[in-house]
Amino acid sequence: MVDVKGMPNPLFLREEELRQAIEMMFFAYRDFTGGPDEVLAEIGLGRAHHRVIYFVGRHPGITVSELLAILQITKQSLSRVLGHLVEEAYIVSRTGEVDRRQRKLELTPKGVELEKRLTAIQRDRIAHAYRNAGAEAVRGFKQVLHGVIDAKDRRRFDISGGS
Amino acid sequence: MVDVKGMPNPLFLREEELRQAIEMMFFAYRDFTGGPDEVLAEIGLGRAHHRVIYFVGRHPGITVSELLAILQITKQSLSRVLGHLVEEAYIVSRTGEVDRRQRKLELTPKGVELEKRLTAIQRDRIAHAYRNAGAEAVRGFKQVLHGVIDAKDRRRFDISGGS
DNA sequence: CCTTTACGTCAACCATGTTGACTTAATTTC
DNA sequence: GAAATTAAGTCAACATGGTTGACGTAAAGG
């Protein structure tokens, strides 16, 4: 028999290791969204608006269907948020030229400004973490996070460690 | 002048790099919570219940205040969810022995069972990502995620790469 | 004794998700 | 060219889970 105290059950360690990851995901996401949430609250918007503004900014001309596929919410839910953002002139919606059933979404200058402000908060947090961890750690971070994402959405990311 | 085409603006690359991280955080968290959400919906519970069950399971005897500090929600909001979990016998609340104002929370066997079921889903997803990425990447993942978390909560995690 | 702390509770409200039913316009298919 | 499908919008009702504010009670601590 091996000394159980000196060399504890590797399955137990693995369980602890994995629980740590689960917990870090919770705390990291909580704090990652906390900053933008404060700014949004000041102007009467919520996290749902942020997500829409972010992805429209990231993919100008994105259609409503594409947005729904990313956000994985119902069109009724998106409609409320998106409608509000169009009313408040953060986003414009124009009819698609090739398929006139589609609505292509884009940020207005006002939308771009807000998007920048919100993204800057998250970008600075990530930049800080990246700087302190180093390039090797960043590669690992992306690799693991990539594996956490559903296979169907992995193609969105090139994590070959380019730069 | 350096050739701008051959060697693009490093600030632009950095911006892209950071946006990639922001986006991966969104997709990873979306998919990380998606599995448990489905199970919870079947039994009439939500993500808020999951969080409570998780942290009570992780820290048996945790007080209401401690839970509030972790979840960062109001006690009124917690009360609704926690009250329901106590009613449905997932959690028991007993008066603290040393400080009788406190309520110490614990999972019942029923609560343990649900916690295991939910955590298993997330654990398997992380385990899969860890296995595919390798030990070095896991270290990097933890280092970066650690840096994303607010300093006040970092002490919860030992990321020294122990095993 | 008085103050503070831990917890609970009532009430109202808001943001954001859901289902289901239905409409309109445009495209695609047979 | 008619029929089916698709993209998008809309109305309504409802659930979850957050918020603020006010107030109550019991225990602890100065």
XYZ file of C-alpha atoms (C1' of nucleotides) in Angstrom:
386
model
C 0.000 0.000 0.000
C 1.125 3.483 -0.858
C 1.081 6.116 1.871
C -2.312 7.734 1.451
C -1.389 10.813 3.428
C 1.826 11.549 1.566
C 0.237 11.027 -1.816
C -3.441 11.823 -1.694
C -5.992 10.384 -4.068
C -5.368 11.950 -7.473
C -9.095 11.844 -8.184
C -9.694 14.053 -5.201
C -7.101 16.510 -6.398
C -8.662 16.510 -9.814
C -12.063 17.238 -8.293
C -10.607 20.160 -6.340
C -8.772 21.388 -9.407
C -11.952 21.366 -11.440
C -14.019 23.004 -8.712
C -11.459 25.745 -8.569
C -11.970 26.362 -12.259
C -15.738 26.415 -11.890
C -15.455 28.932 -9.099
C -12.950 31.120 -10.906
C -15.292 31.268 -13.859
C -18.022 32.577 -11.597
C -15.906 35.240 -9.917
C -14.163 36.289 -13.105
C -17.425 36.740 -14.967
C -19.009 38.536 -12.055
C -16.200 41.076 -11.941
C -15.769 41.191 -15.689
C -19.354 42.384 -16.114
C -19.488 44.499 -12.953
C -17.738 47.543 -14.409
C -19.843 47.961 -17.544
C -22.985 47.248 -15.514
C -22.348 50.341 -13.397
C -21.898 52.580 -16.412
C -24.966 51.114 -18.079
C -27.104 51.658 -15.005
C -26.278 55.375 -15.093
C -27.789 55.710 -18.545
C -30.738 53.438 -17.952
C -29.426 50.453 -19.863
C -28.639 46.894 -18.828
C -26.316 44.074 -19.650
C -28.590 42.899 -22.442
C -28.107 46.236 -24.198
C -24.366 45.908 -23.774
C -24.313 42.519 -25.460
C -26.250 43.838 -28.437
C -24.107 46.945 -28.757
C -20.971 44.874 -28.467
C -21.839 42.380 -31.185
C -23.275 44.958 -33.552
C -20.084 46.955 -33.108
C -17.992 43.888 -33.668
C -19.900 42.771 -36.745
C -21.295 45.830 -38.544
C -24.142 44.849 -40.829
C -25.005 41.805 -38.728
C -28.551 40.576 -39.249
C -31.153 39.996 -36.579
C -30.950 36.217 -37.101
C -27.205 36.189 -36.690
C -27.503 38.183 -33.517
C -30.113 35.780 -32.185
C -27.812 32.843 -32.893
C -25.036 34.491 -30.898
C -27.102 35.667 -27.960
C -29.281 32.577 -27.829
C -32.359 34.425 -26.712
C -35.782 34.689 -28.338
C -36.500 37.330 -30.944
C -39.160 38.783 -28.644
C -36.555 39.345 -25.989
C -34.065 40.801 -28.422
C -36.755 42.966 -29.972
C -37.379 44.859 -26.750
C -33.728 45.638 -26.195
C -32.902 46.300 -29.819
C -35.997 48.443 -30.280
C -34.940 50.576 -27.385
C -31.419 50.971 -28.751
C -32.773 52.038 -32.143
C -35.192 54.507 -30.528
C -32.374 55.986 -28.490
C -30.231 56.188 -31.628
C -27.437 53.875 -30.570
C -28.137 51.566 -33.492
C -29.557 51.941 -36.990
C -31.306 49.199 -38.888
C -31.395 49.215 -42.677
C -32.939 46.773 -45.100
C -30.497 44.317 -46.659
C -29.713 45.010 -50.334
C -29.451 41.473 -51.598
C -32.073 39.930 -49.312
C -34.575 42.613 -48.531
C -36.151 40.579 -45.725
C -33.072 41.060 -43.612
C -32.296 43.991 -41.372
C -28.645 44.932 -41.216
C -27.643 46.510 -37.933
C -24.978 49.122 -37.340
C -23.857 51.396 -34.558
C -24.433 55.122 -34.879
C -21.638 57.454 -33.741
C -23.442 57.614 -30.405
C -23.448 53.828 -30.319
C -19.778 53.652 -31.193
C -18.989 56.034 -28.386
C -20.856 53.957 -25.824
C -19.408 50.735 -27.155
C -15.917 52.142 -26.788
C -16.578 53.303 -23.273
C -17.917 49.928 -22.168
C -15.376 47.835 -23.970
C -12.539 49.941 -22.600
C -13.445 48.864 -19.086
C -13.317 45.186 -19.928
C -10.316 45.593 -22.192
C -8.324 47.261 -19.438
C -9.173 44.486 -17.026
C -8.057 41.838 -19.498
C -4.972 43.825 -20.465
C -3.962 44.032 -16.838
C -4.432 40.303 -16.355
C -2.572 39.525 -19.585
C 0.350 41.751 -18.662
C 0.744 40.217 -15.226
C 0.457 36.666 -16.516
C 2.712 36.842 -19.552
C 2.483 35.620 -23.137
C 2.768 31.930 -22.343
C -0.087 32.129 -19.856
C -2.205 34.045 -22.354
C -1.801 31.221 -24.857
C -2.930 28.744 -22.224
C -5.841 30.923 -21.200
C -7.112 31.088 -24.751
C -6.596 27.398 -25.354
C -8.608 26.381 -22.300
C -11.363 28.926 -22.812
C -11.588 27.842 -26.431
C -12.219 24.298 -25.256
C -14.938 25.453 -22.895
C -16.901 27.011 -25.751
C -19.361 24.819 -27.666
C -17.742 23.358 -30.772
C -20.171 25.171 -33.085
C -18.849 28.571 -32.014
C -15.149 27.747 -31.777
C -14.507 28.711 -35.363
C -15.094 32.305 -34.339
C -11.699 32.286 -32.707
C -8.220 31.907 -34.023
C -6.137 31.045 -31.009
C -2.966 30.098 -32.871
C -1.092 32.646 -30.739
C -0.512 34.865 -33.781
C 1.425 37.939 -32.594
C 9.710 54.694 -41.713
C 9.002 51.070 -41.045
C 6.841 49.183 -43.506
C 3.339 49.563 -42.072
C 1.874 46.734 -44.139
C 4.494 44.154 -43.281
C 4.394 45.024 -39.621
C 0.973 46.328 -38.659
C 0.332 48.639 -35.777
C 0.941 46.643 -32.609
C -1.752 48.677 -30.889
C -4.277 47.379 -33.365
C -3.159 43.825 -32.780
C -3.415 44.343 -29.077
C -6.937 45.696 -29.463
C -7.923 42.645 -31.510
C -6.248 40.370 -29.011
C -8.170 41.907 -26.146
C -11.470 41.898 -27.990
C -10.954 38.234 -28.641
C -10.629 37.663 -24.919
C -13.749 39.691 -24.175
C -15.688 37.683 -26.689
C -14.362 34.342 -25.505
C -15.426 35.226 -21.982
C -18.959 35.805 -23.242
C -19.212 32.572 -25.225
C -17.474 30.471 -22.602
C -19.746 31.680 -19.836
C -22.821 31.308 -21.995
C -22.007 27.671 -22.706
C -20.636 27.016 -19.237
C -23.991 27.911 -17.688
C -26.150 26.505 -20.475
C -25.999 22.870 -19.351
C -26.974 23.391 -15.720
C -29.660 25.861 -16.789
C -31.444 23.125 -18.722
C -31.417 20.740 -15.781
C -32.574 23.477 -13.431
C -35.442 24.444 -15.706
C -36.786 20.875 -15.518
C -37.145 21.112 -11.761
C -38.413 24.660 -11.663
C -35.216 26.296 -10.476
C -32.987 28.935 -12.019
C -29.380 29.961 -12.160
C -29.701 31.908 -8.954
C -30.593 28.706 -7.121
C -27.605 27.004 -8.657
C -25.246 29.647 -7.352
C -26.636 29.350 -3.847
C -26.524 25.553 -3.884
C -23.009 25.618 -5.252
C -21.554 27.924 -2.628
C -23.406 26.351 0.265
C -22.092 22.980 -0.895
C -18.618 24.372 -1.256
C -18.635 26.072 2.151
C -20.861 24.098 4.507
C -21.903 26.261 7.429
C -21.554 29.450 5.413
C -23.548 32.348 6.850
C -26.046 34.492 5.008
C -23.671 37.482 5.108
C -20.834 35.522 3.625
C -23.090 34.293 0.870
C -24.222 37.844 0.150
C -20.615 38.983 -0.110
C -19.892 36.294 -2.670
C -23.012 36.670 -4.765
C -23.098 40.447 -4.538
C -26.845 40.678 -4.532
C -29.218 42.177 -1.957
C -30.478 40.135 0.939
C -34.019 40.552 -0.337
C -33.033 38.908 -3.581
C -31.154 36.120 -1.847
C -34.000 35.626 0.584
C -36.437 34.691 -2.146
C -34.151 32.097 -3.660
C -32.814 30.755 -0.378
C -36.264 30.607 1.168
C -37.433 28.503 -1.723
C -34.471 26.142 -1.410
C -35.122 25.697 2.307
C -38.837 25.073 1.698
C -38.018 22.494 -0.936
C -35.513 20.898 1.438
C -32.365 21.410 -0.591
C -30.835 23.452 2.195
C -31.126 23.594 5.967
C -30.502 26.673 8.036
C -29.473 26.358 11.675
C -28.691 29.031 14.230
C -24.991 29.622 14.814
C -23.710 28.250 18.131
C -21.196 30.963 18.972
C -23.102 33.877 17.432
C -26.762 33.053 17.613
C -27.700 35.860 15.226
C -26.108 34.004 12.362
C -27.738 31.345 10.215
C -25.408 28.596 9.125
C -26.423 27.019 5.841
C -25.905 23.439 4.725
C -27.054 21.171 1.954
C -29.428 18.351 2.760
C -28.803 14.984 1.065
C -31.295 16.128 -1.566
C -29.284 19.312 -1.987
C -26.028 17.387 -2.235
C -27.505 15.216 -4.930
C -28.601 18.192 -7.015
C -25.331 19.986 -6.446
C -23.419 16.955 -7.690
C -25.608 16.646 -10.731
C -25.170 20.291 -11.686
C -21.499 20.520 -10.901
C -20.797 17.327 -12.838
C -21.957 19.034 -16.024
C -19.622 21.964 -15.577
C -16.815 19.806 -14.268
C -16.937 17.576 -17.326
C -16.813 20.568 -19.618
C -13.779 21.967 -17.804
C -12.139 18.546 -17.603
C -12.502 18.163 -21.332
C -11.006 21.575 -21.991
C -8.175 20.921 -19.528
C -7.331 17.564 -21.072
C -7.197 18.941 -24.573
C -5.145 21.962 -23.575
C -2.549 20.350 -21.328
C -1.031 21.172 -17.960
C 0.953 24.176 -19.121
C -2.137 25.776 -20.633
C -4.110 25.089 -17.472
C -1.536 27.013 -15.456
C -1.856 29.925 -17.852
C -5.633 29.773 -17.790
C -5.685 29.998 -14.015
C -3.109 32.767 -13.917
C -5.041 34.966 -16.320
C -8.440 34.265 -14.810
C -6.976 34.992 -11.391
C -5.906 38.387 -12.649
C -9.372 39.100 -14.001
C -10.923 38.611 -10.573
C -11.127 41.599 -8.224
C -8.149 41.671 -5.859
C -10.359 41.265 -2.795
C -11.464 37.812 -3.905
C -8.180 36.525 -5.285
C -7.146 35.056 -1.972
C -9.844 32.447 -2.446
C -7.631 30.776 -5.008
C -4.283 29.081 -4.795
C -3.069 28.972 -8.353
C 0.509 27.899 -7.587
C -0.022 24.900 -9.872
C 0.094 22.572 -6.868
C -0.408 19.005 -8.143
C -28.346 50.538 28.613
C -27.673 51.721 24.132
C -25.875 50.808 19.715
C -24.703 47.898 16.279
C -25.046 43.713 13.733
C -27.317 39.635 11.417
C -31.196 38.363 9.571
C -35.971 38.497 7.983
C -39.957 40.593 5.749
C -43.408 43.422 3.144
C -44.183 46.009 -0.895
C -43.360 48.017 -5.252
C -40.868 48.147 -9.213
C -37.738 46.982 -13.241
C -34.953 44.223 -16.579
C -34.832 40.444 -19.162
C -35.925 36.104 -20.138
C -39.946 32.737 -21.665
C -44.178 30.711 -24.629
C -47.707 31.150 -28.006
C -50.208 33.208 -31.640
C -50.328 35.918 -35.527
C -48.807 39.270 -39.463
C -46.131 41.011 -43.304
C -42.976 40.942 -46.848
C -39.581 38.720 -49.517
C -37.438 34.743 -51.253
C -37.267 30.071 -52.795
C -39.109 25.973 -54.561
C -41.944 23.073 -57.191
C -46.996 31.585 -61.046
C -48.705 29.427 -56.889
C -47.211 27.594 -52.691
C -44.015 27.061 -49.121
C -40.452 28.871 -46.483
C -37.826 32.381 -44.297
C -36.711 36.972 -41.849
C -38.514 39.941 -39.108
C -41.960 42.300 -36.200
C -45.761 42.468 -32.845
C -49.095 41.647 -29.011
C -49.978 39.509 -24.767
C -49.166 37.035 -20.611
C -46.072 35.323 -17.515
C -41.613 33.973 -14.616
C -37.202 34.931 -12.699
C -34.275 37.460 -10.331
C -32.518 41.723 -9.596
C -33.444 46.641 -7.232
C -34.855 50.311 -3.370
C -36.995 51.584 0.862
C -38.988 50.873 5.226
C -39.398 48.378 9.207
C -38.935 44.499 12.872
C -36.526 41.307 15.967
C -33.070 39.105 18.374
C -28.410 38.837 19.788
C -23.948 40.824 20.686
C -20.954 44.252 22.301
C -19.503 48.810 23.763
